[in-house]
mmCIF file of C-alpha atoms in Angstrom:
data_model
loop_
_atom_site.group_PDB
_atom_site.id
_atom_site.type_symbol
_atom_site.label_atom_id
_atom_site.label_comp_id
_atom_site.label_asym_id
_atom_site.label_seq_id
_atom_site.Cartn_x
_atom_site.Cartn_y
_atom_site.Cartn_z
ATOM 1 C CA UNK C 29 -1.378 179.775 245.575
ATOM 2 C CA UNK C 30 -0.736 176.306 245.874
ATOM 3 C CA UNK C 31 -1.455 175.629 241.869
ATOM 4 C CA UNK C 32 1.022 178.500 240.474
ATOM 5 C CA UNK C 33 3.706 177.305 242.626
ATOM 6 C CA UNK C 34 3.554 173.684 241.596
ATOM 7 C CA UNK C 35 3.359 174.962 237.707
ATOM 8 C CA UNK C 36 6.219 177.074 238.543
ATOM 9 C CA UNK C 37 8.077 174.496 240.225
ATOM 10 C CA UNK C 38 7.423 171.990 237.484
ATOM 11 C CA UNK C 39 8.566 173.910 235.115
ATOM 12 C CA UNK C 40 11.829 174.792 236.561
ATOM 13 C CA UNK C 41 12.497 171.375 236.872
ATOM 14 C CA UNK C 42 11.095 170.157 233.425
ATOM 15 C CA UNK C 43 12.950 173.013 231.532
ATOM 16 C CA UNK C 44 16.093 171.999 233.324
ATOM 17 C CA UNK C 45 15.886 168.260 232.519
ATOM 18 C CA UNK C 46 14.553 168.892 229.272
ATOM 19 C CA UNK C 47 17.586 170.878 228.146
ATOM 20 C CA UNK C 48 20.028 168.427 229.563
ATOM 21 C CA UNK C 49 18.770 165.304 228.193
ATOM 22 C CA UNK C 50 17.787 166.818 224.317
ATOM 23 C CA UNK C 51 20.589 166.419 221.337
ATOM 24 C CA UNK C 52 18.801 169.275 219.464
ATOM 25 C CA UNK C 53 19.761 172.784 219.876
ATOM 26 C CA UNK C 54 15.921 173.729 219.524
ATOM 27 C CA UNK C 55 15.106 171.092 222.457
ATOM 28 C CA UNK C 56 17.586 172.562 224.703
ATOM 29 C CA UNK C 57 16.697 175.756 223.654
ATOM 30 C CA UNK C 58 13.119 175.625 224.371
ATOM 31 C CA UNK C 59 14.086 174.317 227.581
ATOM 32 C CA UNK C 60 16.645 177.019 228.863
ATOM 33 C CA UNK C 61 13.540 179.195 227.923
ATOM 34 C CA UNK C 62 10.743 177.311 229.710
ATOM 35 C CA UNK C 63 13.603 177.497 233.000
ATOM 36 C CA UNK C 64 14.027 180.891 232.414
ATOM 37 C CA UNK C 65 10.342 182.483 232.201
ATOM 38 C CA UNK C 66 9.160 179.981 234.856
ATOM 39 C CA UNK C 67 11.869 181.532 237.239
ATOM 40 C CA UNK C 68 11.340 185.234 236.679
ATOM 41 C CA UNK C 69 7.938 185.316 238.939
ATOM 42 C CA UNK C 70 10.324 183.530 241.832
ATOM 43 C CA UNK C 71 12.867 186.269 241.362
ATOM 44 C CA UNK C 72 9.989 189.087 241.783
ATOM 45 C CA UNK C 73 8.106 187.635 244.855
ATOM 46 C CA UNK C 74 9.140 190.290 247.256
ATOM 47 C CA UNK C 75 7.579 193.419 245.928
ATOM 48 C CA UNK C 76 10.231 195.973 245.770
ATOM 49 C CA UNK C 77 11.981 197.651 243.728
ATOM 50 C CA UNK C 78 15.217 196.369 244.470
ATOM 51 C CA UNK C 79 13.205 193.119 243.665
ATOM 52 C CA UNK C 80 11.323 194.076 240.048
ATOM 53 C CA UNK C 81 14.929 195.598 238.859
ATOM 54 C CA UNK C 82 16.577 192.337 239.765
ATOM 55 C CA UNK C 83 14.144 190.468 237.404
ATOM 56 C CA UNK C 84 14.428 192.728 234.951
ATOM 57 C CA UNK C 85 18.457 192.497 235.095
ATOM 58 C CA UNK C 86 18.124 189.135 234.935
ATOM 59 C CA UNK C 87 15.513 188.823 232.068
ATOM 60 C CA UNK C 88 17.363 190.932 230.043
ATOM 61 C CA UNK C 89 20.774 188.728 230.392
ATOM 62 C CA UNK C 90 19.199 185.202 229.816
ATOM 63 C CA UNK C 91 16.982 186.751 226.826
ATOM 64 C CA UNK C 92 20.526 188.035 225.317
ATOM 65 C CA UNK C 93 22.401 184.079 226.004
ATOM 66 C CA UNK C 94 19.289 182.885 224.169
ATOM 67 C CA UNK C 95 19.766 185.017 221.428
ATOM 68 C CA UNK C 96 23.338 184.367 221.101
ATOM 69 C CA UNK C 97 22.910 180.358 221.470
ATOM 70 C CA UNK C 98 20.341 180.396 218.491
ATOM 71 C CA UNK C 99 22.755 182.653 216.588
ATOM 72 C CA UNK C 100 25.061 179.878 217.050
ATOM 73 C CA UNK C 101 23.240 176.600 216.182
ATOM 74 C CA UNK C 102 21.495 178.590 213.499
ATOM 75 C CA UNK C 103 25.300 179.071 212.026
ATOM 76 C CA UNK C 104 26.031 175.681 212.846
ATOM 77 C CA UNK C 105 22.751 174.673 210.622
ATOM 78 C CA UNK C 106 23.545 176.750 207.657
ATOM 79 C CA UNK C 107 26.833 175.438 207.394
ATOM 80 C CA UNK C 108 26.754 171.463 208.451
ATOM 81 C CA UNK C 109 22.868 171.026 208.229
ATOM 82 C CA UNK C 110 22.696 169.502 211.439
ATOM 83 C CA UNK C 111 21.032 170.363 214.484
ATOM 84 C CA UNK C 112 22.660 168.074 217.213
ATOM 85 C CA UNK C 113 24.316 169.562 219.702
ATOM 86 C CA UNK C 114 27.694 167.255 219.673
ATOM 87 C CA UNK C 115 28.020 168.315 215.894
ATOM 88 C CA UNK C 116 28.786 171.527 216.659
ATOM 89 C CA UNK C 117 31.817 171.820 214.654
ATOM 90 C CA UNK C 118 31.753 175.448 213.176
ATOM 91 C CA UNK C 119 34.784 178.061 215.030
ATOM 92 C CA UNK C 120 32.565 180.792 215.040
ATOM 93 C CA UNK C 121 29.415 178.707 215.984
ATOM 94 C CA UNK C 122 31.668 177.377 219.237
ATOM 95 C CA UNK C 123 32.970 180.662 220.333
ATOM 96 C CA UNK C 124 29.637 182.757 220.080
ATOM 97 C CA UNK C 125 27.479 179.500 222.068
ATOM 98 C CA UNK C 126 30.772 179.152 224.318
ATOM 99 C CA UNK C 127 29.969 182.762 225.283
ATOM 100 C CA UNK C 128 26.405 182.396 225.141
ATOM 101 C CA UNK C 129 26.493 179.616 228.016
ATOM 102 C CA UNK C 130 28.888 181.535 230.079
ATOM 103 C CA UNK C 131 26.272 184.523 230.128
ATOM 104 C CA UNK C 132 23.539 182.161 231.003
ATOM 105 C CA UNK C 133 25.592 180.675 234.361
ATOM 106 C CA UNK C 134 26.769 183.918 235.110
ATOM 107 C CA UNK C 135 30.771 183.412 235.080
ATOM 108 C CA UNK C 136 33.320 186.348 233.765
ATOM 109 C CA UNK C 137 33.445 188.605 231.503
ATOM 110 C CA UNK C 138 29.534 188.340 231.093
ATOM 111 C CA UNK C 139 29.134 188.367 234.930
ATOM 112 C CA UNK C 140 27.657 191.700 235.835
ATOM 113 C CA UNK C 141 24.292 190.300 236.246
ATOM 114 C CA UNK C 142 24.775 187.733 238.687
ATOM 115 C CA UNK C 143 25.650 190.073 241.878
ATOM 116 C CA UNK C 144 22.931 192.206 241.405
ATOM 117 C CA UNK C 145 20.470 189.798 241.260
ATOM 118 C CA UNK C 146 20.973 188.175 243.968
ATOM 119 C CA UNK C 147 21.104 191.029 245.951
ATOM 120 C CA UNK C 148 17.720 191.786 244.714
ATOM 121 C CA UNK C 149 15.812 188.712 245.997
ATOM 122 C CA UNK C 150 15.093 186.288 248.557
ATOM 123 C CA UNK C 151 18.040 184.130 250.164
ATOM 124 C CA UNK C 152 16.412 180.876 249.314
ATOM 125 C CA UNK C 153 15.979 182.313 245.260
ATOM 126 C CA UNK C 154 19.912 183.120 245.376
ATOM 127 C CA UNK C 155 20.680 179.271 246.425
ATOM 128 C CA UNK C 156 18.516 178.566 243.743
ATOM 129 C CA UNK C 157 20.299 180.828 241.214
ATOM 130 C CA UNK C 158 23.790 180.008 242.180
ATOM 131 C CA UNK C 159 22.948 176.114 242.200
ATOM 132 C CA UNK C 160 20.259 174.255 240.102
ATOM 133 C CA UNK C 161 20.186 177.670 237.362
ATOM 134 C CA UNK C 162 23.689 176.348 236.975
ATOM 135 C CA UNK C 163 23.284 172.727 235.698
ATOM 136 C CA UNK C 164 21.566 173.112 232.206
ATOM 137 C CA UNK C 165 24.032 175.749 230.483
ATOM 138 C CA UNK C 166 26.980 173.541 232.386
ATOM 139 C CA UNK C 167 26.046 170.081 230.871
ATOM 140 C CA UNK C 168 25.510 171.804 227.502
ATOM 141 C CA UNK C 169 28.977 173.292 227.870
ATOM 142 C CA UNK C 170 30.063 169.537 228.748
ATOM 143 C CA UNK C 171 28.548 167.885 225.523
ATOM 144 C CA UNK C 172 30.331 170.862 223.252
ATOM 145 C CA UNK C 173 33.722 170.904 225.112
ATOM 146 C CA UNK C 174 35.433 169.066 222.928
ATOM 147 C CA UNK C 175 34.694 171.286 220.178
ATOM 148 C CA UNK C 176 34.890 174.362 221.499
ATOM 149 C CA UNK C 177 38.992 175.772 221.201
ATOM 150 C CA UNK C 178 40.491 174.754 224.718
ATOM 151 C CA UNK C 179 42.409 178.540 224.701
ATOM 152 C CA UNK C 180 38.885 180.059 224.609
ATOM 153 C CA UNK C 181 37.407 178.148 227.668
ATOM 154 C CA UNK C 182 41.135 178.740 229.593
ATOM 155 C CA UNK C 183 40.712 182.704 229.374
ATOM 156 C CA UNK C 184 37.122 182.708 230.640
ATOM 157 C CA UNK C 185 38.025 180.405 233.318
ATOM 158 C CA UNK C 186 41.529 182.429 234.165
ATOM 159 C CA UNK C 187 38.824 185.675 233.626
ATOM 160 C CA UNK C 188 36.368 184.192 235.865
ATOM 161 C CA UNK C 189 38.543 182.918 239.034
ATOM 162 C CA UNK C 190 40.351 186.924 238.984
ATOM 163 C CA UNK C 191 37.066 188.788 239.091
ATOM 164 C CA UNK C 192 35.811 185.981 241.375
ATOM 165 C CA UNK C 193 38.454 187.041 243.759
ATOM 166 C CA UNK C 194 38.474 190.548 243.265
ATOM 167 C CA UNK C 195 35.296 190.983 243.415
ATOM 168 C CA UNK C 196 34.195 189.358 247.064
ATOM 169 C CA UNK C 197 37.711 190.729 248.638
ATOM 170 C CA UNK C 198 35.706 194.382 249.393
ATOM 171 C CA UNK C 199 31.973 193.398 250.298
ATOM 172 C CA UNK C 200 29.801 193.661 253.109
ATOM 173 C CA UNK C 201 26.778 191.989 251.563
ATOM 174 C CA UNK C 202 26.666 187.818 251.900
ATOM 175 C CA UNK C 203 24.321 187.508 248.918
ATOM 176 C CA UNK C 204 27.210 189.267 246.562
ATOM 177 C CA UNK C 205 30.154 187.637 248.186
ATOM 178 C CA UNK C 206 28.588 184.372 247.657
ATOM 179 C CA UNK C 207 27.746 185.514 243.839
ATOM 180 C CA UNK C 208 31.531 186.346 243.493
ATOM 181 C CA UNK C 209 32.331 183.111 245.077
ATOM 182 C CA UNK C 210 30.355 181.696 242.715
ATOM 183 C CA UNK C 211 31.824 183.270 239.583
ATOM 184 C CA UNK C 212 35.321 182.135 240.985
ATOM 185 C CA UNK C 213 34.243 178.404 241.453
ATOM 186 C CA UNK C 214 32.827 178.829 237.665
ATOM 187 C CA UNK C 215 35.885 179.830 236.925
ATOM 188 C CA UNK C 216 37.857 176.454 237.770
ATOM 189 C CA UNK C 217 35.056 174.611 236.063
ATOM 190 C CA UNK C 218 35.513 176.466 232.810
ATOM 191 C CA UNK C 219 38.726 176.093 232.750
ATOM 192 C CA UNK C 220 38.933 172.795 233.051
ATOM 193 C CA UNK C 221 36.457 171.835 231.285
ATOM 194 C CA UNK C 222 39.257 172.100 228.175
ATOM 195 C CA UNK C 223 41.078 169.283 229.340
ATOM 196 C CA UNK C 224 39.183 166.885 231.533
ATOM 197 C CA UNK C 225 35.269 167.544 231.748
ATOM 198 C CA UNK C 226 34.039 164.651 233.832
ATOM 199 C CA UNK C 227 36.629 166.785 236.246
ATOM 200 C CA UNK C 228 34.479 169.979 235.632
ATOM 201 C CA UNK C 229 31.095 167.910 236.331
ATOM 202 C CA UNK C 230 32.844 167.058 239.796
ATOM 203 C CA UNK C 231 33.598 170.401 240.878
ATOM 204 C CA UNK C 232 30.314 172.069 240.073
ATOM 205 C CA UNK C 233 28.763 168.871 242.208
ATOM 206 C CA UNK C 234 31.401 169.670 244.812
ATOM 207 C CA UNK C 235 30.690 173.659 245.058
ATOM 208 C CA UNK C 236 27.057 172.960 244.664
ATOM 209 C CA UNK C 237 27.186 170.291 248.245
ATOM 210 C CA UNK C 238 29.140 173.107 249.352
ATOM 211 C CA UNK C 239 26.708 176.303 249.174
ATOM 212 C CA UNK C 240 23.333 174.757 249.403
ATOM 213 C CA UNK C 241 24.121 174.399 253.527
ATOM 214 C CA UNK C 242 25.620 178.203 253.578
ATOM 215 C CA UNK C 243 22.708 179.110 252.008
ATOM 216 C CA UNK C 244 20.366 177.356 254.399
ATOM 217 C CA UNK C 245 21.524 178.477 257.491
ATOM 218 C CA UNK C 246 21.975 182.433 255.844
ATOM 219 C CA UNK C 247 18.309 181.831 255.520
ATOM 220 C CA UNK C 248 17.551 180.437 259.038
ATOM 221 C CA UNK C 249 19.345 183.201 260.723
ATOM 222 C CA UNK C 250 18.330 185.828 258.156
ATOM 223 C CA UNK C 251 21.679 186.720 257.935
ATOM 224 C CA UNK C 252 22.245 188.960 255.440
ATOM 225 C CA UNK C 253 25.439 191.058 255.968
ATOM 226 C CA UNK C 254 28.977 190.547 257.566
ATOM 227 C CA UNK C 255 27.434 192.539 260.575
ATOM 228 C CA UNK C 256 24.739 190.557 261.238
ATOM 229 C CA UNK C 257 26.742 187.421 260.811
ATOM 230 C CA UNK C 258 29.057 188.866 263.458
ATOM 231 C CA UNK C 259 25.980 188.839 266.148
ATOM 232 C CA UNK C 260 24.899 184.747 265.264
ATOM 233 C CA UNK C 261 27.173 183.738 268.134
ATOM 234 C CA UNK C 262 24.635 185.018 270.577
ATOM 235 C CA UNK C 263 21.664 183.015 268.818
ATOM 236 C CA UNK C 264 23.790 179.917 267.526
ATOM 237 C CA UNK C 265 26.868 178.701 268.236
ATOM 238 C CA UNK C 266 26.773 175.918 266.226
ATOM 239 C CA UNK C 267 25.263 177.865 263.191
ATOM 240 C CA UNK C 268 28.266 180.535 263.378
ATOM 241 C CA UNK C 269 30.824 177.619 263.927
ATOM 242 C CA UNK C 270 29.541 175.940 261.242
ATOM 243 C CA UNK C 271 29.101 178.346 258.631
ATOM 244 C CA UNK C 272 32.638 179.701 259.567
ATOM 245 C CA UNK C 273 34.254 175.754 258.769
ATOM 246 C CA UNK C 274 32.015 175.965 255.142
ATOM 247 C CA UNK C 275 33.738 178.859 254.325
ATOM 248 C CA UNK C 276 36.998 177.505 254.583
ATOM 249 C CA UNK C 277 35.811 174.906 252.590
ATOM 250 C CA UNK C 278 35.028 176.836 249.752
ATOM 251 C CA UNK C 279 37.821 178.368 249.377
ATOM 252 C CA UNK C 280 39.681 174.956 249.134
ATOM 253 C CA UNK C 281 41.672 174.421 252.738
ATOM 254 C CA UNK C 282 42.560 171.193 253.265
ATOM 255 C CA UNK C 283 41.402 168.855 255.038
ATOM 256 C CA UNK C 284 37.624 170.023 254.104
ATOM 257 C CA UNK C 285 35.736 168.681 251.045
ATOM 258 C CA UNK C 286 36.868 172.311 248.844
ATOM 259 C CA UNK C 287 40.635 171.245 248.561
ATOM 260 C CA UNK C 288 39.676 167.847 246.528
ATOM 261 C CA UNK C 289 38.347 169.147 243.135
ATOM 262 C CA UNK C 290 41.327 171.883 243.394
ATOM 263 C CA UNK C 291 43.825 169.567 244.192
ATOM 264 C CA UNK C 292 42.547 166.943 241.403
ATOM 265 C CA UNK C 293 42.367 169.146 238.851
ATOM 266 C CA UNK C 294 45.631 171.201 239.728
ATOM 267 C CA UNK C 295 46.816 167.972 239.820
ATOM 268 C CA UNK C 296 45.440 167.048 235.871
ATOM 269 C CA UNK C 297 46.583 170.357 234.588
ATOM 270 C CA UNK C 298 50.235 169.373 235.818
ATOM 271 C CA UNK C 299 50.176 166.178 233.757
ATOM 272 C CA UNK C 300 49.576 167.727 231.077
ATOM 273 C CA UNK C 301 52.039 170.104 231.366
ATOM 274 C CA UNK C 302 50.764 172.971 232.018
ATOM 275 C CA UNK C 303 52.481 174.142 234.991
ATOM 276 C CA UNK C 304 52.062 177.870 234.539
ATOM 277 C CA UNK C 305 48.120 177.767 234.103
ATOM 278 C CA UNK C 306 48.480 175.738 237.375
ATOM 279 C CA UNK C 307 50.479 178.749 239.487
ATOM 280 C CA UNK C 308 48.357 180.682 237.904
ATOM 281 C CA UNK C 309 45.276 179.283 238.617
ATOM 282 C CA UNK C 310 46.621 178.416 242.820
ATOM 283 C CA UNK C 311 47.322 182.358 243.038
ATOM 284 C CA UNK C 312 44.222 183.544 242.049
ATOM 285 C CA UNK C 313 42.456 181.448 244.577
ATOM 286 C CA UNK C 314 44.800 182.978 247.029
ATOM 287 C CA UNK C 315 43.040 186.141 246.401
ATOM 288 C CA UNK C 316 39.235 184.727 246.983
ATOM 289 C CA UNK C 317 40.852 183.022 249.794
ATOM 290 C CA UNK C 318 41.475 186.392 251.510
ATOM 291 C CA UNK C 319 37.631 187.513 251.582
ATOM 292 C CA UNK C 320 36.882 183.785 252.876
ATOM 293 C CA UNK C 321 39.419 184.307 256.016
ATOM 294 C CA UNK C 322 37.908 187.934 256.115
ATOM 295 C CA UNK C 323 34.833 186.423 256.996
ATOM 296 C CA UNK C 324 35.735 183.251 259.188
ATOM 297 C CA UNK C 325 38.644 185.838 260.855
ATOM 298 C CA UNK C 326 34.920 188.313 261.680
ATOM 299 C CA UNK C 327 33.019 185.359 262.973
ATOM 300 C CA UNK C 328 35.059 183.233 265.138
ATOM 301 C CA UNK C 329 38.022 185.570 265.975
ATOM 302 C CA UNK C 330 35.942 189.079 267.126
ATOM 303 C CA UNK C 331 32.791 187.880 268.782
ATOM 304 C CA UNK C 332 33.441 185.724 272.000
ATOM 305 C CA UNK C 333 31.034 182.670 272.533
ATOM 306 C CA UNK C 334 28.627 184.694 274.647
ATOM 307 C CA UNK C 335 25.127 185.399 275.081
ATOM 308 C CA UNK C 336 23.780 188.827 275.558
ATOM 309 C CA UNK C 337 20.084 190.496 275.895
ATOM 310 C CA UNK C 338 20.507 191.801 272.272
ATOM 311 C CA UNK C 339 17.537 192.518 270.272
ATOM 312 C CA UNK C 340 18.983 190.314 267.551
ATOM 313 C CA UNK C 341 17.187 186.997 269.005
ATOM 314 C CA UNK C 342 14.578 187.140 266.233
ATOM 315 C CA UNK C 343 16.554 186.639 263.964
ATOM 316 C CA UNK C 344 16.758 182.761 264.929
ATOM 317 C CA UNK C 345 13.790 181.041 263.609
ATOM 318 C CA UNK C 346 12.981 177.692 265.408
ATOM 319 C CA UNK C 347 13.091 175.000 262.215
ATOM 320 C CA UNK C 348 13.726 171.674 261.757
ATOM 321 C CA UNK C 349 16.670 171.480 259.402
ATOM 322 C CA UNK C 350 17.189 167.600 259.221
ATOM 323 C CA UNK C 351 18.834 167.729 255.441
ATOM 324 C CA UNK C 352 21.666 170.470 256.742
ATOM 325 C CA UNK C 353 22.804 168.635 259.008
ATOM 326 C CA UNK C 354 23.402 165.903 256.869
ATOM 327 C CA UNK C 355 24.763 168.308 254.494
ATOM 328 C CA UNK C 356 26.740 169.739 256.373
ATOM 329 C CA UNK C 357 29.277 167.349 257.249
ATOM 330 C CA UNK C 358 29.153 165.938 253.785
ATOM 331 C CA UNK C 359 30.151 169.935 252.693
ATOM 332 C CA UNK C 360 33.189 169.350 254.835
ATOM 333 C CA UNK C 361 34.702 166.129 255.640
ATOM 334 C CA UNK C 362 34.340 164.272 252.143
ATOM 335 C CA UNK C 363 38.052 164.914 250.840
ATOM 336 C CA UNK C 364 39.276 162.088 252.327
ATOM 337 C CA UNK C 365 37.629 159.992 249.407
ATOM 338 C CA UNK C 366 40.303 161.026 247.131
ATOM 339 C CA UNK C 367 42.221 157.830 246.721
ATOM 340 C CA UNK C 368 38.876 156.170 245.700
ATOM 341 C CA UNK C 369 37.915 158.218 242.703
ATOM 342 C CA UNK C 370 39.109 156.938 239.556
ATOM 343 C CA UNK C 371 42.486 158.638 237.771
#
């Protein structure tokens, strides 16, 4: 009804804003929760199993982070007597809410949820997930990153961006290739979120510009595996071709609007002087780079630009889409901006 899904909505967006804009570790708390439980009915909308066992997965997970982040600023409160959130100055406090925030956005070694889930639901609840579920637990990271040990945040990143890669390199399914893609970008954010974190803010902006049109036009063409992604070219050229260019975006080819975070902070870690977490951090995106030629290689090298009386047609669902396609280019052609952003 038209009630529940404005409460629901609301509160998605209230518990969201609430825990990025509190200084209290209850505040943000209570938000993360509010978020959280207003999110599981989304999750659960199409009644299947497949459906009820991906809220339940994901329940389970974000009730754990929440139990783990009051652990922490509990800690944190014992010892200091203070509650903010940039006074979180305790080792073990850090480590146990550093892990904490990396279960709730889903990045590596706490990752297992994240694939499943989305394979479980709706296309438009996965952009959802792998987008705006992102920003509370990543701006909470932000306000603690100077606190938390930088060799901590490195080895989930390094973590992250490995089974990022592995991960997508063998599946069929969109909805987990984009949740491994996902896990990899995480990965470069966490990592450098230990030596330059307005940098880490940028990338998860960048990724975020990035998905939200994939997403969209998945969901327009329910397209839902690599096979029926191989058929778009007889319902949309300009869908396929499109979706095709995105993908080399994300995985950071230049000229598109992927290679400028990498390059920037590739770039930072290098004048710092650390040249070997750079290397390593450009060959593991070689490997999530494979599954993203894998499935531009399948769309725009196997299928010739032809139409054909398949019975695929429905698939295409006649809607306006004026904010993709102002997205879109914006997902791919913003890289050239480089020499105007700040050193």
């Amino acid at each position: 009804t038209p009630a529940s899904i404005t409460i629901i909505t609301l509160s998605i967006t209230m518990g969201t804003i609430m825990a990025m804009s509190s200084s209290n570790w209850l505040l943000a708390w209570i938000g993360l929760e509010l978020n959280m439980l207003a999110i599981l009915p989304i999750i659960s909308k199409p009644k299947t199993m497949r459906a009820s066992e991906a809220t339940t997965k994901y329940f389970l997970t974000q009730a754990i982070a929440s139990a783990m982040m009051l652990l922490a600023s509990t800690t944190n409160a014992w010892q200091t007597g203070n509650w903010d959130i940039l006074e979180l100055k305790n080792k073990f406090s850090t480590t146990i809410m550093a892990l904490s925030l990396t279960m709730k956005m889903g990045a590596a070694p706490v990752h297992f949820w994240l694939p499943e889930v989305l394979q479980g639901t709706t296309l438009q609840t996965a952009l959802l997930i792998t987008t705006w579920q992102k920003l509370a637990p990543i701006t909470l990271m932000y306000m603690i990153s100077k606190n938390i040990q930088p060799i901590i945040l490195t080895s989930l990143g390094i973590l992250s961006m490995i089974i990022g890669g592995l991960g997508g390199v063998n599946q069929t399914q969109l909805r987990k290739t984009m949740a491994y893609s996902s896990i990899n970008n995480l990965g470069w954010t966490i990592m450098i979120m230990a030596f330059s974190p307005n940098m880490a803010i940028m990338n998860i902006f960048i990724y975020i510009i990035m998905t939200t049109p994939i997403f969209l036009m998945m969901t327009n063409t329910s397209m839902k595996t690599l096979q029926n992604m191989s058929t778009t070219w007889t319902t949309s050229m300009t869908t396929t071709f499109s979706i095709a260019l995105l993908m080399l975006s994300t995985s950071g080819l230049p000229p598109f609007t992927g290679f400028m975070p990498k390059m920037l902070i590739l770039n930072e870690l290098i004048t710092q002087k650390l040249t070997m977490l750079a290397t390593l951090a450009i060959t593991t995106s070689l490997i999530s780079l494979l599954f993203y030629l894998r499935i531009t290689y399948l769309i725009m090298m196997l299928t010739s630009p032809m139409t054909t009386p398949s019975l695929t047609k429905w698939r295409a669902q006649n809607q306006k889409s004026q904010p993709m396609t102002m997205m879109i280019p914006t997902a791919l052609f913003i890289a050239h901006l480089i020499p105007a952003i700040p050193s």
